[in-house]
Structure formats: C-alpha cells, structure tokens
Amino acid sequence: SSDVCSSDLLILGPSGTGKSSFGEWLAAEQNWLHLEIDQYLKDGITVHDLRAEWVDFYEKGNPNGFAEALQHRLKAAAKTRAVLTFPGNLVLCPDRVIAASQAGLRTIYLYASADYCITAFLNREQQNGRNLDLVHWNINNSHSYIQMSDPAFAPYRIHVFTSTGTRRRHNAVFKAMVADGP
C-alpha cells in the first residue's frame, strides 16, 4: 500500500506515545525508511548527517533541502516513504508544519493525556533497564506537551491510547493517520 500515504512523515509527540515503535512498525510493515532522530545522549539529526538541511528548515523555514535529502535516502534505500521520529521536546510551530507539508513532509503528533504518556514512558524505561524517571520526562516533555496541547495543533494530533489507557495498535494508528489525509 505504497500509495496509501503520499507524504514522508515527521512524527512528533511526548515521550511515551510510541513514536519510535510506530516508526519501526512502518519500516517493517510498510517498507518505509525509518530515521530515528530521538537518540538519547546523541543528536539524531547529526547522526543521520542532516544538520545543514534541518537548520535551513527548522530555523529559516525552508523545508526543500530537507525534503530533497530524504528523497535521496529513499532512492538509495529502495523504500517507498520515509518516517522520522523525533524527541518529545520538539514542537514544530504551525507555520513550519504547513511549510513542510508543501514540500511533501507531513507532520503528525502522536498524542495522549500526560498521565498515559508518563505511565507508558516509565514502564518502557523500567523494561529497557535505562530507568529514566518522572523528573526526566518532566524536564524533556512538560513545556513541549503544553505547546502541542494548544488547539492550533489539533489537526495534526492522533490520539494513540484508548479511553482506558491502553495503546492503540500501530495498524489502527496508521489507519487513523491515512483517514485524516495530508
């Protein structure tokens, strides 16, 4: 289903929403190229050698070089689309989201109530043995969470937990994303 989503994706949202695992699912199930930008203690933009293109987009509002760099990577990797998953502290303001969409980059915020995000984050940290704590979540997410909770971001948010606090399956999130259109 390579034509289901005609844009490359920038996945943002608070820690605990499942951005990385969703990116991994897209890579495995939809043959997408997943670039993990959220690399704890590393800068994923630098790791993936996208610094100049990112600065041109993030600081200057020009997404074209960034989009072109991703297209080159797609061709080299023989993948259909790219998905980039970002740290929870990144918020792209609506004018950057619109500029990105004009260059074929769709921004999606995986989103949930803070308590669901924190619970999922703490559970993951306990399971992976890294044991980052609530203080870490707050330092890296509280300000950005408030920003992305603004009604202006509603068109870009996909709720990833059910009303009972269980995470929706990746295919359900993907279907919701496709149904929302570009």
XYZ file of C-alpha atoms in Angstrom, residues 61-139:
79
model
C 11.511 27.880 7.409
C 12.775 26.335 4.173
C 11.993 22.592 4.096
C 13.009 21.940 0.480
C 16.598 20.835 1.094
C 15.484 18.623 3.970
C 12.795 17.012 1.804
C 15.257 16.530 -1.063
C 17.828 14.912 1.240
C 15.146 12.456 2.409
C 14.210 11.676 -1.211
C 17.854 10.830 -1.980
C 17.929 8.486 1.029
C 14.694 6.818 -0.098
C 16.052 6.122 -3.562
C 19.324 4.773 -2.151
C 17.457 2.507 0.282
C 14.766 1.470 -2.249
C 11.998 2.357 0.211
C 8.577 3.835 -0.545
C 8.412 6.579 2.117
C 10.450 7.974 4.972
C 9.414 8.383 8.592
C 11.463 10.385 11.065
C 10.758 10.039 14.779
C 11.746 12.962 16.990
C 12.343 13.563 20.724
C 9.403 14.592 22.887
C 10.778 18.088 23.398
C 10.485 19.114 19.741
C 7.474 21.143 18.663
C 7.166 22.445 15.127
C 5.029 25.575 15.062
C 2.080 25.518 12.645
C 3.872 27.654 10.015
C 6.721 25.090 9.893
C 4.170 22.263 9.677
C 2.496 23.977 6.718
C 5.828 24.699 5.003
C 6.845 21.057 5.493
C 3.569 19.813 4.002
C 4.172 21.940 0.899
C 7.486 20.082 0.482
C 5.841 16.645 0.873
C 6.587 16.222 4.583
C 3.554 15.537 6.760
C 3.859 16.307 10.458
C 1.924 14.165 12.896
C 1.837 14.488 16.651
C 1.204 11.185 18.376
C -0.684 12.380 21.421
C -2.356 11.281 24.634
C -3.140 12.526 28.097
C 0.003 13.292 30.080
C -0.740 10.543 32.609
C -0.945 7.883 29.865
C 2.287 9.167 28.292
C 4.122 9.227 31.619
C 2.910 5.746 32.597
C 3.978 4.284 29.236
C 7.323 6.113 29.432
C 8.072 4.872 32.958
C 7.048 1.300 32.043
C 9.309 1.354 28.982
C 12.230 2.741 30.971
C 11.827 0.026 33.595
C 11.622 -2.683 30.921
C 14.662 -1.478 28.952
C 16.749 -1.027 32.103
C 17.601 2.591 31.323
C 15.370 3.698 34.204
C 14.855 7.309 33.185
C 12.359 8.757 35.670
C 9.491 11.213 36.034
C 11.934 14.097 36.525
C 13.488 13.235 33.154
C 10.033 13.131 31.499
C 9.100 16.496 33.003
C 12.359 18.206 32.020
